[in-house]
Amino acid sequence: MIATGKGTQFAAICATSLALLIVGAMFAMLINNIFLIPIMATALALLPFVYAKSTIYYYDKHIEEEIETALSIITTSYIRSDDIVSAVKENLTYLKPPVNGIFRSFVGEATAIDSNIKKSLHRLKDKIDNAIFKEWVDTIIACQDDRTLKDTLLPVVTKLTDVRIVNNELKTMLTEPRKEYFMMVAMVVGNIPLLYLLNKDWYNTLMFSIPGKFILAVCGVTILVTALLMAKYTKPIEFKR
C-alpha cells in the first residue's frame, strides 16, 4: 500500500474491517442465526482487504507496463552508447510516473552523489519489486565489467512482454469461468427471497428452524471458501527467477 501512495490508508482499512466485522456479526444476530455469526463477520471483514489487494494489483500492472516500456528504450540506448547513465538520462522524458521518478533518482545519485555506477545500480535494483527488473539490473551491473554481455539484455526485456501476453490470454480464458461462478453464487443467494415468494412455509423452515439455519451457514461457508480459492487460482502469473 505504501508503494501505491496509499500507505496512510492502511489504518483506515483495518478500522473499516473491524467495523464491518461487527456489522456482519450483528446482522447474523438480527436474523437470529448464530451459525452465520462467524461467517458473516469474516466475509464482511475481508472486504476492505479485497479492495486493498485490488488496488495493489492494478498498481503492479501499471508498474509492469511502464517497466516494459522503460527497459526497452533504455536498453536500446545503452547498447548504442555503452553508458547506462546517459542511456537513462536521454529517455527520462519518455518515462511516466512512478518509473520516471525512480530512474531520475538513479541519474541524480550516479552524477551528483556517488560516481560508483555499480552502487547506484544496486540501489536502483531495490526500488522495484519485480524479478525481471532485478535480473535486468544485474545484467547491467555485469555489463560494467564485460561489455559483450549487452546482447543478453534484450532477451531479459522480452520476458516482460511474454509475461504480459500470457496474463492477457489467461485473463481471457478465465473470464467465462468467473462469470459462471458469480452467477451460481447469485442463484444460491437469490433463491432465499425467491423461496419467500413461492412458498412461505419453506422459507420459514429455512430461516427460522435449526436445520434451516445450519443449511444457510453451510452455504455461507461454501461461498466464502470457494471465493477465496477462486481468487487464489485465478490470480495473474508472476515471473520467478
Short mmCIF file of C-alpha atoms in Angstrom, two decimals:
data_model
loop_
_atom_site.label_atom_id
_atom_site.label_comp_id
_atom_site.label_asym_id
_atom_site.label_seq_id
_atom_site.Cartn_x
_atom_site.Cartn_y
_atom_site.Cartn_z
CA MET A 1 0.00 0.00 0.00
CA ILE A 2 2.93 2.35 0.65
CA ALA A 3 4.16 1.92 -2.91
CA THR A 4 0.75 2.84 -4.30
CA GLY A 5 0.77 6.12 -2.40
CA LYS A 6 -1.98 4.93 -0.03
CA GLY A 7 0.18 3.69 2.82
CA THR A 8 -1.55 6.07 5.24
CA GLN A 9 -4.87 4.38 4.47
CA PHE A 10 -3.85 1.05 5.98
CA ALA A 11 -5.06 2.06 9.44
CA ALA A 12 -8.36 3.17 7.90
CA ILE A 13 -8.68 -0.18 6.12
CA CYS A 14 -8.11 -2.05 9.39
CA ALA A 15 -10.66 0.15 11.18
CA THR A 16 -13.19 -0.37 8.39
CA SER A 17 -12.57 -4.11 8.53
CA LEU A 18 -13.23 -4.14 12.28
CA ALA A 19 -16.42 -2.11 11.82
CA LEU A 20 -17.66 -4.44 9.07
CA LEU A 21 -16.83 -7.46 11.23
CA ILE A 22 -19.15 -6.07 13.90
CA VAL A 23 -21.82 -5.26 11.30
CA GLY A 24 -21.64 -8.81 9.94
CA ALA A 25 -21.98 -10.33 13.40
CA MET A 26 -24.88 -8.00 14.25
CA PHE A 27 -26.68 -8.86 11.00
CA ALA A 28 -26.40 -12.59 11.78
CA MET A 29 -27.78 -11.95 15.27
CA LEU A 30 -30.53 -9.78 13.81
CA ILE A 31 -31.82 -12.70 11.74
CA ASN A 32 -31.29 -14.92 14.81
CA ASN A 33 -28.78 -17.29 13.19
CA ILE A 34 -25.83 -17.97 15.47
CA PHE A 35 -24.28 -20.29 12.87
CA LEU A 36 -23.86 -17.33 10.49
CA ILE A 37 -22.13 -15.04 13.02
CA PRO A 38 -18.51 -16.08 12.29
CA ILE A 39 -19.22 -16.44 8.57
CA MET A 40 -20.84 -13.03 8.05
CA ALA A 41 -18.27 -11.37 10.31
CA THR A 42 -15.37 -12.92 8.38
CA ALA A 43 -16.86 -12.21 4.95
CA LEU A 44 -17.51 -8.52 5.64
CA ALA A 45 -14.20 -8.06 7.47
CA LEU A 46 -12.34 -9.29 4.38
CA LEU A 47 -13.94 -6.73 2.03
CA PRO A 48 -11.53 -3.82 2.81
CA PHE A 49 -8.55 -6.13 2.27
CA VAL A 50 -10.01 -7.29 -1.04
CA TYR A 51 -10.16 -3.61 -2.03
CA ALA A 52 -6.54 -3.11 -0.92
CA LYS A 53 -5.38 -6.18 -2.83
CA SER A 54 -7.21 -4.96 -5.92
CA THR A 55 -5.50 -1.57 -5.63
CA ILE A 56 -2.10 -3.23 -5.33
CA TYR A 57 -2.84 -5.48 -8.32
CA TYR A 58 -3.69 -2.55 -10.61
CA TYR A 59 -0.66 -0.63 -9.34
CA ASP A 60 1.63 -3.59 -10.06
CA LYS A 61 0.09 -4.00 -13.50
CA HIS A 62 0.70 -0.31 -14.25
CA ILE A 63 4.29 -0.62 -12.99
CA GLU A 64 4.95 -3.67 -15.19
CA GLU A 65 3.64 -1.86 -18.27
CA GLU A 66 5.83 1.17 -17.56
CA ILE A 67 8.86 -1.03 -16.78
CA GLU A 68 8.43 -2.85 -20.09
CA THR A 69 8.49 0.46 -21.98
CA ALA A 70 11.33 1.90 -19.91
CA LEU A 71 13.64 -1.10 -20.13
CA SER A 72 13.04 -1.46 -23.85
CA ILE A 73 14.05 2.10 -24.78
CA ILE A 74 16.84 2.34 -22.19
CA THR A 75 18.33 -0.97 -23.35
CA THR A 76 18.31 0.19 -26.97
CA SER A 77 20.12 3.40 -26.00
CA TYR A 78 22.59 1.56 -23.75
CA ILE A 79 23.54 -0.94 -26.47
CA ARG A 80 24.31 2.02 -28.70
CA SER A 81 26.17 4.23 -26.19
CA ASP A 82 27.74 1.83 -23.65
CA ASP A 83 26.83 4.37 -20.93
CA ILE A 84 23.88 3.43 -18.72
CA VAL A 85 23.62 6.87 -17.09
CA SER A 86 23.44 8.61 -20.47
CA ALA A 87 21.01 5.97 -21.76
CA VAL A 88 18.66 6.62 -18.84
CA LYS A 89 19.06 10.41 -18.96
CA GLU A 90 18.19 10.73 -22.66
CA ASN A 91 14.99 8.72 -22.19
CA LEU A 92 13.65 10.29 -18.99
CA THR A 93 11.18 12.43 -20.92
CA TYR A 94 9.55 9.28 -22.33
CA LEU A 95 9.03 7.64 -18.95
CA LYS A 96 5.88 8.06 -16.86
CA PRO A 97 5.47 8.14 -13.06
CA PRO A 98 6.36 6.39 -10.87
CA VAL A 99 9.06 4.78 -13.04
CA ASN A 100 10.24 8.21 -14.17
CA GLY A 101 10.98 9.26 -10.59
CA ILE A 102 12.87 6.05 -9.86
CA PHE A 103 15.18 6.41 -12.86
CA ARG A 104 15.53 10.17 -12.34
CA SER A 105 16.70 9.42 -8.80
CA PHE A 106 19.24 6.94 -10.21
CA VAL A 107 20.64 9.56 -12.59
CA GLY A 108 20.89 12.08 -9.74
CA GLU A 109 22.71 9.62 -7.49
CA ALA A 110 25.09 8.49 -10.22
CA THR A 111 26.02 12.02 -11.32
CA ALA A 112 25.91 14.11 -8.14
CA ILE A 113 26.18 11.81 -5.12
CA ASP A 114 28.16 8.66 -5.90
CA SER A 115 30.14 8.13 -9.08
CA ASN A 116 30.27 4.38 -8.41
CA ILE A 117 27.78 3.18 -11.03
CA LYS A 118 27.54 -0.31 -9.56
CA LYS A 119 26.46 1.00 -6.16
CA SER A 120 23.86 3.24 -7.78
CA LEU A 121 22.58 0.29 -9.81
CA HIS A 122 22.28 -1.86 -6.68
CA ARG A 123 20.20 0.90 -5.06
CA LEU A 124 18.08 1.12 -8.22
CA LYS A 125 17.54 -2.65 -8.10
CA ASP A 126 15.98 -2.44 -4.63
CA LYS A 127 13.44 0.23 -5.62
CA ILE A 128 11.18 -2.00 -7.72
CA ASP A 129 9.98 -5.40 -6.54
CA ASN A 130 9.95 -7.16 -9.90
CA ALA A 131 12.03 -10.25 -10.67
CA ILE A 132 12.60 -9.37 -14.33
CA PHE A 133 13.60 -5.80 -13.47
CA LYS A 134 16.09 -7.10 -10.89
CA GLU A 135 17.52 -9.52 -13.47
CA TRP A 136 17.88 -6.65 -15.94
CA VAL A 137 19.74 -4.52 -13.37
CA ASP A 138 22.00 -7.48 -12.51
CA THR A 139 22.82 -7.84 -16.20
CA ILE A 140 23.58 -4.11 -16.48
CA ILE A 141 25.90 -4.44 -13.46
CA ALA A 142 27.66 -7.39 -15.13
CA CYS A 143 27.99 -5.32 -18.31
CA GLN A 144 30.08 -2.77 -16.41
CA ASP A 145 32.86 -5.39 -16.35
CA ASP A 146 32.10 -7.18 -19.61
CA ARG A 147 30.55 -5.13 -22.42
CA THR A 148 29.90 -8.25 -24.52
CA LEU A 149 27.06 -9.16 -22.15
CA LYS A 150 24.95 -6.38 -23.67
CA ASP A 151 23.50 -8.93 -26.07
CA THR A 152 21.79 -10.66 -23.14
CA LEU A 153 19.77 -7.56 -22.20
CA LEU A 154 17.11 -7.73 -24.92
CA PRO A 155 16.10 -11.34 -24.08
CA VAL A 156 15.60 -10.21 -20.46
CA VAL A 157 13.33 -7.35 -21.57
CA THR A 158 11.41 -9.77 -23.81
CA LYS A 159 10.40 -11.74 -20.70
CA LEU A 160 8.20 -8.82 -19.61
CA THR A 161 6.37 -8.94 -22.93
CA ASP A 162 5.97 -12.71 -22.66
CA VAL A 163 4.50 -12.46 -19.14
CA ARG A 164 2.07 -9.73 -20.26
CA ILE A 165 0.89 -11.78 -23.25
CA VAL A 166 0.39 -14.92 -21.15
CA ASN A 167 -1.53 -12.96 -18.49
CA ASN A 168 -3.81 -11.41 -21.11
CA GLU A 169 -4.52 -14.85 -22.59
CA LEU A 170 -5.11 -16.27 -19.11
CA LYS A 171 -7.49 -13.42 -18.25
CA THR A 172 -9.50 -14.12 -21.41
CA MET A 173 -9.66 -17.85 -20.63
CA LEU A 174 -10.81 -17.28 -17.04
CA THR A 175 -13.45 -14.64 -17.77
CA GLU A 176 -16.17 -17.20 -18.54
CA PRO A 177 -15.50 -19.48 -15.52
CA ARG A 178 -15.52 -16.43 -13.22
CA LYS A 179 -18.79 -15.26 -14.72
CA GLU A 180 -20.32 -18.71 -14.21
CA TYR A 181 -19.11 -18.79 -10.61
CA PHE A 182 -20.69 -15.43 -9.77
CA MET A 183 -23.90 -16.50 -11.48
CA MET A 184 -24.01 -19.64 -9.31
CA VAL A 185 -23.46 -17.55 -6.16
CA ALA A 186 -26.21 -15.15 -7.24
CA MET A 187 -28.55 -18.09 -7.81
CA VAL A 188 -27.82 -19.56 -4.36
CA VAL A 189 -28.37 -16.23 -2.58
CA GLY A 190 -31.27 -15.25 -4.82
CA ASN A 191 -33.13 -18.45 -4.01
CA ILE A 192 -33.79 -17.18 -0.47
CA PRO A 193 -36.10 -14.25 -1.39
CA LEU A 194 -37.46 -16.35 -4.27
CA LEU A 195 -38.43 -19.05 -1.77
CA TYR A 196 -40.30 -16.39 0.23
CA LEU A 197 -42.39 -15.56 -2.82
CA LEU A 198 -43.03 -19.16 -3.85
CA ASN A 199 -43.59 -20.94 -0.55
CA LYS A 200 -43.53 -19.10 2.78
CA ASP A 201 -43.58 -22.35 4.76
CA TRP A 202 -40.34 -23.49 3.16
CA TYR A 203 -38.91 -20.01 3.66
CA ASN A 204 -39.81 -20.06 7.36
CA THR A 205 -38.27 -23.51 7.72
CA LEU A 206 -35.05 -22.31 6.09
CA MET A 207 -34.80 -19.07 8.05
CA PHE A 208 -36.17 -19.97 11.48
CA SER A 209 -35.63 -23.69 12.10
CA ILE A 210 -32.32 -25.04 13.44
CA PRO A 211 -31.70 -27.33 10.42
CA GLY A 212 -32.54 -24.45 8.05
CA LYS A 213 -30.19 -22.07 9.82
CA PHE A 214 -27.46 -24.69 9.68
CA ILE A 215 -28.00 -25.13 5.93
CA LEU A 216 -27.66 -21.35 5.45
CA ALA A 217 -24.41 -21.45 7.40
CA VAL A 218 -23.08 -24.30 5.24
CA CYS A 219 -23.98 -22.32 2.10
CA GLY A 220 -22.22 -19.27 3.55
CA VAL A 221 -19.05 -21.24 4.33
CA THR A 222 -19.10 -22.78 0.85
CA ILE A 223 -19.42 -19.38 -0.85
CA LEU A 224 -16.68 -17.84 1.30
CA VAL A 225 -14.21 -20.71 0.82
CA THR A 226 -14.83 -21.05 -2.92
CA ALA A 227 -14.47 -17.28 -3.38
CA LEU A 228 -11.07 -17.37 -1.67
CA LEU A 229 -9.99 -20.38 -3.74
CA MET A 230 -11.15 -18.70 -6.95
CA ALA A 231 -9.11 -15.60 -6.10
CA LYS A 232 -6.08 -17.78 -5.37
CA TYR A 233 -6.19 -19.88 -8.54
CA THR A 234 -7.14 -17.13 -10.98
CA LYS A 235 -4.53 -14.55 -9.97
CA PRO A 236 -2.05 -13.36 -12.64
CA ILE A 237 1.16 -15.31 -13.08
CA GLU A 238 4.45 -13.84 -11.93
CA PHE A 239 7.92 -14.47 -13.29
CA LYS A 240 10.15 -16.28 -10.80
CA ARG A 241 13.90 -16.43 -11.17
#
